[in-house]
Amino acid sequence: SSMLYGNIFNDSVTTNFMFRDKKEGVGVNFGIKTLVKPNELNISFRPKAIFLNNRFNFNEENYITLRSNGTINADVTLSNESDAGMHLYTTPDGDSKLNANLELFNIDLNELTSVIPFVPNIAGILNLELYLNKSKEDMMLSSDIRIDSVAYEGSHIGNEALEIVYFPKNEKTHYLDILLSHNDEEVAHLSGDYLDDISDPGLKGEITLTRFPLGITRAFTQESGISLNGYVNSELSAEGKLSALSTNGFIQFDSVYLNAPLFGTDLHL
């Protein structure tokens, strides 16, 4: 259950949000003060808060300023005694309306998923760095995500890392680069352009798999009784409109073993 309450006084609005998890514990509780000024909003968080059933502290001089011309300034730090939390901050950068960084550090995913109804249990320690630069004409987004000791519903997967870069080249063409690492080894790389055409979208890109471990799928198929092991190597390219896409490349199986007793299947590739 959740609750939102507050009050309005002259040019300021004070609100407080509280959420109780499925065990009726206080999963989230924090307060916000919003000051309305001509052409801008000033937002600040109350010093004490509860997230994921843990007590956190905001930095005393925290703020987020939203201006009518589209610029955003911020400096918000949230931390607890276990050195978990987040840091959102902006830095001046010429004519950029937004030059923002978001850091999440030592976030316990088991605690996070335990307070969200109908979400499977995911364990691991999340660290994230997100960078966004937006000017009147350009935009770029990049992110480094790392989750150590990932487990899905009690089944261990490993240490996973994801690096993402995105930016629009023009009004219709978007560039995306994604790099996936498993236990500190690069296993998948995808890069290319996507043409955002409503009538006939297209793409031009490549995907490379390097000893991609099929064993990580066991965490998601364990209830079905299907077991998959081995590795996949691949280099694939695609170009053209989605209605007439041209592809080229190869897929190579390395010691792949599929075992599905319920279906009487035992396959080696």
Short mmCIF file of C-alpha atoms in Angstrom, two decimals:
data_model
loop_
_atom_site.label_atom_id
_atom_site.label_comp_id
_atom_site.label_asym_id
_atom_site.label_seq_id
_atom_site.Cartn_x
_atom_site.Cartn_y
_atom_site.Cartn_z
CA SER A 1 0.00 0.00 0.00
CA SER A 2 1.11 3.56 -0.58
CA MET A 3 0.24 6.99 0.78
CA LEU A 4 0.88 10.52 -0.46
CA TYR A 5 0.11 13.58 1.65
CA GLY A 6 1.28 17.18 1.97
CA ASN A 7 0.35 20.84 2.18
CA ILE A 8 0.51 24.07 0.20
CA PHE A 9 1.67 27.35 1.71
CA ASN A 10 2.12 30.50 -0.39
CA ASP A 11 4.72 29.59 -3.03
CA SER A 12 5.82 26.23 -1.58
CA VAL A 13 4.44 22.69 -1.71
CA THR A 14 5.48 20.04 0.81
CA THR A 15 4.72 16.38 0.10
CA ASN A 16 5.54 13.08 1.74
CA PHE A 17 5.36 9.65 0.13
CA MET A 18 5.21 6.35 2.03
CA PHE A 19 5.05 2.83 0.63
CA ARG A 20 4.54 -0.37 2.63
CA ASP A 21 5.87 -3.59 1.16
CA LYS A 22 4.10 -6.94 0.94
CA LYS A 23 5.21 -7.69 4.53
CA GLU A 24 3.71 -4.35 5.69
CA GLY A 25 7.15 -2.94 6.43
CA VAL A 26 7.92 0.67 5.49
CA GLY A 27 9.75 0.12 2.22
CA VAL A 28 9.85 3.78 1.17
CA ASN A 29 9.32 7.01 3.10
CA PHE A 30 10.64 10.40 1.98
CA GLY A 31 9.61 14.03 1.85
CA ILE A 32 9.97 16.71 -0.83
CA LYS A 33 9.70 20.48 -0.67
CA THR A 34 8.98 22.33 -3.92
CA LEU A 35 9.43 26.09 -4.12
CA VAL A 36 7.67 27.79 -7.03
CA LYS A 37 9.46 30.83 -8.45
CA PRO A 38 8.99 32.81 -11.66
CA ASN A 39 10.30 30.66 -14.51
CA GLU A 40 11.67 27.90 -12.26
CA LEU A 41 10.96 25.18 -9.71
CA ASN A 42 13.32 24.44 -6.80
CA ILE A 43 13.02 20.92 -5.41
CA SER A 44 14.75 19.60 -2.27
CA PHE A 45 14.49 16.42 -0.21
CA ARG A 46 14.13 16.22 3.54
CA PRO A 47 17.36 14.98 5.18
CA LYS A 48 15.97 11.68 6.53
CA ALA A 49 14.45 8.98 4.35
CA ILE A 50 13.73 5.26 4.16
CA PHE A 51 14.36 3.21 1.03
CA LEU A 52 14.30 -0.59 0.77
CA ASN A 53 13.52 -0.77 4.50
CA ASN A 54 16.83 0.98 5.29
CA ARG A 55 17.48 4.42 6.71
CA PHE A 56 19.19 6.87 4.35
CA ASN A 57 20.36 10.48 4.52
CA PHE A 58 20.22 13.16 1.84
CA ASN A 59 22.95 15.79 1.72
CA GLU A 60 21.78 18.89 3.56
CA GLU A 61 22.16 21.25 0.60
CA ASN A 62 20.50 18.96 -1.95
CA TYR A 63 18.58 20.59 -4.78
CA ILE A 64 17.07 20.12 -8.23
CA THR A 65 16.29 23.28 -10.21
CA LEU A 66 14.05 23.11 -13.27
CA ARG A 67 13.95 26.27 -15.39
CA SER A 68 11.41 27.26 -18.02
CA ASN A 69 14.13 27.43 -20.71
CA GLY A 70 14.70 23.68 -20.29
CA THR A 71 17.92 23.78 -18.26
CA ILE A 72 18.29 21.56 -15.19
CA ASN A 73 20.73 21.91 -12.29
CA ALA A 74 21.04 19.38 -9.50
CA ASP A 75 23.15 18.05 -6.66
CA VAL A 76 21.53 15.24 -4.68
CA THR A 77 23.39 12.60 -2.67
CA LEU A 78 21.65 9.74 -0.88
CA SER A 79 23.64 7.33 1.29
CA ASN A 80 23.45 5.03 4.29
CA GLU A 81 25.86 3.44 6.77
CA SER A 82 26.54 0.54 4.39
CA ASP A 83 27.84 2.92 1.70
CA ALA A 84 24.87 2.28 -0.56
CA GLY A 85 23.02 5.05 -2.31
CA MET A 86 23.02 7.42 -5.25
CA HIS A 87 24.47 10.71 -6.49
CA LEU A 88 22.75 12.91 -9.06
CA TYR A 89 24.61 16.00 -10.17
CA THR A 90 24.98 18.37 -13.09
CA THR A 91 28.04 20.25 -14.31
CA PRO A 92 28.23 23.38 -16.49
CA ASP A 93 29.00 22.64 -20.13
CA GLY A 94 28.77 25.62 -22.47
CA ASP A 95 25.40 25.82 -24.18
CA SER A 96 24.13 22.44 -22.93
CA LYS A 97 20.71 22.52 -21.32
CA LEU A 98 21.56 19.38 -19.41
CA ASN A 99 24.90 17.82 -18.54
CA ALA A 100 23.96 15.28 -15.89
CA ASN A 101 25.51 12.32 -14.12
CA LEU A 102 23.69 9.67 -12.11
CA GLU A 103 25.58 7.17 -9.96
CA LEU A 104 24.06 4.24 -8.09
CA PHE A 105 26.40 2.38 -5.78
CA ASN A 106 26.16 -0.85 -3.78
CA ILE A 107 22.43 -1.31 -4.38
CA ASP A 108 21.21 -4.67 -3.04
CA LEU A 109 18.83 -6.00 -5.71
CA ASN A 110 17.49 -8.64 -3.34
CA GLU A 111 16.21 -5.90 -1.04
CA LEU A 112 14.83 -3.97 -4.02
CA THR A 113 12.88 -6.84 -5.58
CA SER A 114 11.60 -8.02 -2.20
CA VAL A 115 9.53 -4.84 -1.72
CA ILE A 116 8.01 -4.80 -5.23
CA PRO A 117 4.92 -6.99 -5.63
CA PHE A 118 4.85 -9.66 -8.38
CA VAL A 119 8.56 -9.19 -9.22
CA PRO A 120 10.79 -12.31 -9.26
CA ASN A 121 13.59 -12.50 -6.73
CA ILE A 122 16.79 -11.10 -8.21
CA ALA A 123 19.94 -10.94 -6.11
CA GLY A 124 23.17 -9.06 -6.74
CA ILE A 125 24.94 -5.79 -6.03
CA LEU A 126 24.25 -3.05 -8.56
CA ASN A 127 26.63 -0.23 -9.46
CA LEU A 128 25.67 2.17 -12.24
CA GLU A 129 27.05 5.28 -13.92
CA LEU A 130 24.77 7.17 -16.29
CA TYR A 131 25.81 10.24 -18.27
CA LEU A 132 23.43 12.44 -20.27
CA ASN A 133 24.34 15.51 -22.29
CA LYS A 134 21.59 17.42 -24.05
CA SER A 135 21.90 20.67 -25.96
CA LYS A 136 19.49 22.41 -28.28
CA GLU A 137 20.71 20.41 -31.25
CA ASP A 138 22.42 17.26 -29.91
CA MET A 139 22.01 14.57 -27.29
CA MET A 140 24.19 11.71 -26.03
CA LEU A 141 23.52 9.05 -23.43
CA SER A 142 26.09 6.62 -22.05
CA SER A 143 25.90 4.13 -19.23
CA ASP A 144 28.10 1.64 -17.41
CA ILE A 145 26.15 -0.96 -15.44
CA ARG A 146 27.67 -3.69 -13.31
CA ILE A 147 25.89 -6.29 -11.18
CA ASP A 148 28.07 -8.62 -9.12
CA SER A 149 26.93 -12.07 -7.99
CA VAL A 150 23.70 -12.02 -9.99
CA ALA A 151 21.16 -14.70 -9.11
CA TYR A 152 17.65 -15.23 -10.47
CA GLU A 153 15.20 -17.02 -8.17
CA GLY A 154 18.14 -18.48 -6.26
CA SER A 155 20.03 -19.69 -9.35
CA HIS A 156 23.51 -18.14 -9.69
CA ILE A 157 24.33 -16.45 -13.01
CA GLY A 158 27.61 -14.56 -12.45
CA ASN A 159 29.07 -11.07 -12.61
CA GLU A 160 27.45 -9.11 -15.41
CA ALA A 161 28.42 -5.76 -16.94
CA LEU A 162 26.75 -3.66 -19.63
CA GLU A 163 28.14 -0.62 -21.46
CA ILE A 164 25.71 1.43 -23.56
CA VAL A 165 26.19 4.46 -25.81
CA TYR A 166 23.28 6.09 -27.64
CA PHE A 167 22.89 9.27 -29.66
CA PRO A 168 20.68 10.44 -32.53
CA LYS A 169 22.61 11.21 -35.72
CA ASN A 170 19.74 13.23 -37.15
CA GLU A 171 15.96 13.40 -36.87
CA LYS A 172 15.48 9.85 -38.15
CA THR A 173 18.75 7.98 -37.60
CA HIS A 174 19.80 6.73 -34.15
CA TYR A 175 23.12 5.10 -33.20
CA LEU A 176 23.37 2.44 -30.49
CA ASP A 177 26.38 0.54 -29.14
CA ILE A 178 25.98 -2.17 -26.48
CA LEU A 179 28.76 -4.25 -24.93
CA LEU A 180 27.96 -7.16 -22.60
CA SER A 181 30.55 -8.81 -20.35
CA HIS A 182 30.15 -11.98 -18.29
CA ASN A 183 32.60 -12.61 -15.44
CA ASP A 184 34.82 -9.82 -16.84
CA GLU A 185 34.96 -11.36 -20.32
CA GLU A 186 33.37 -9.63 -23.32
CA VAL A 187 30.73 -12.00 -24.71
CA ALA A 188 28.44 -9.85 -26.87
CA HIS A 189 28.76 -6.62 -28.84
CA LEU A 190 26.01 -4.92 -30.81
CA SER A 191 26.41 -1.67 -32.74
CA GLY A 192 24.67 0.09 -35.57
CA ASP A 193 22.14 2.60 -36.82
CA TYR A 194 18.37 2.45 -36.63
CA LEU A 195 16.27 4.39 -39.15
CA ASP A 196 13.10 5.64 -37.51
CA ASP A 197 10.79 5.75 -40.50
CA ILE A 198 7.11 5.18 -39.67
CA SER A 199 6.28 3.87 -43.12
CA ASP A 200 9.28 1.55 -43.46
CA PRO A 201 11.92 1.54 -40.69
CA GLY A 202 15.37 0.11 -41.32
CA LEU A 203 18.69 -0.68 -39.72
CA LYS A 204 22.36 -1.17 -40.41
CA GLY A 205 24.34 -2.95 -37.74
CA GLU A 206 26.46 -5.80 -36.51
CA ILE A 207 26.31 -8.22 -33.61
CA THR A 208 29.23 -10.32 -32.41
CA LEU A 209 29.08 -13.16 -29.88
CA THR A 210 32.37 -14.39 -28.42
CA ARG A 211 32.06 -17.61 -26.42
CA PHE A 212 28.64 -16.49 -25.26
CA PRO A 213 27.80 -18.82 -22.34
CA LEU A 214 24.49 -20.56 -22.88
CA GLY A 215 24.67 -21.81 -19.29
CA ILE A 216 23.31 -18.50 -18.02
CA THR A 217 19.92 -19.44 -19.48
CA ARG A 218 19.52 -22.22 -16.89
CA ALA A 219 18.45 -19.65 -14.30
CA PHE A 220 15.40 -18.86 -16.43
CA THR A 221 14.56 -22.39 -17.61
CA GLN A 222 15.12 -24.41 -14.43
CA GLU A 223 11.39 -24.85 -13.73
CA SER A 224 10.87 -26.30 -17.23
CA GLY A 225 13.55 -28.92 -16.64
CA ILE A 226 15.54 -27.76 -19.68
CA SER A 227 19.32 -27.53 -19.29
CA LEU A 228 21.51 -25.78 -21.85
CA ASN A 229 25.31 -25.61 -21.74
CA GLY A 230 28.15 -24.65 -24.02
CA TYR A 231 29.03 -21.54 -25.99
CA VAL A 232 28.04 -19.69 -29.14
CA ASN A 233 30.33 -17.68 -31.44
CA SER A 234 28.77 -15.49 -34.07
CA GLU A 235 29.29 -12.57 -36.41
CA LEU A 236 26.14 -11.26 -38.04
CA SER A 237 25.40 -8.09 -40.01
CA ALA A 238 22.11 -6.69 -41.19
CA GLU A 239 21.29 -3.80 -43.50
CA GLY A 240 18.23 -2.39 -45.21
CA LYS A 241 14.58 -1.77 -44.56
CA LEU A 242 12.90 -4.15 -42.13
CA SER A 243 10.53 -5.18 -44.91
CA ALA A 244 13.49 -6.38 -47.02
CA LEU A 245 16.37 -6.89 -44.62
CA SER A 246 19.63 -8.32 -45.92
CA THR A 247 21.67 -10.40 -43.44
CA ASN A 248 25.08 -12.01 -43.60
CA GLY A 249 27.39 -13.87 -41.24
CA PHE A 250 27.76 -17.12 -39.33
CA ILE A 251 26.78 -18.86 -36.08
CA GLN A 252 29.14 -21.44 -34.56
CA PHE A 253 28.24 -23.76 -31.68
CA ASP A 254 30.97 -24.79 -29.25
CA SER A 255 30.32 -27.87 -27.09
CA VAL A 256 26.59 -27.07 -26.90
CA TYR A 257 24.55 -29.57 -24.92
CA LEU A 258 20.76 -29.47 -24.60
CA ASN A 259 19.07 -31.73 -22.08
CA ALA A 260 15.26 -31.78 -21.77
CA PRO A 261 14.19 -34.99 -19.95
CA LEU A 262 10.51 -34.05 -19.97
CA PHE A 263 10.59 -34.04 -23.77
CA GLY A 264 12.93 -37.01 -24.11
CA THR A 265 15.56 -34.81 -25.74
CA ASP A 266 19.35 -35.08 -25.34
CA LEU A 267 21.14 -33.08 -28.02
CA HIS A 268 24.82 -32.29 -28.66
CA LEU A 269 25.86 -29.59 -31.15
#
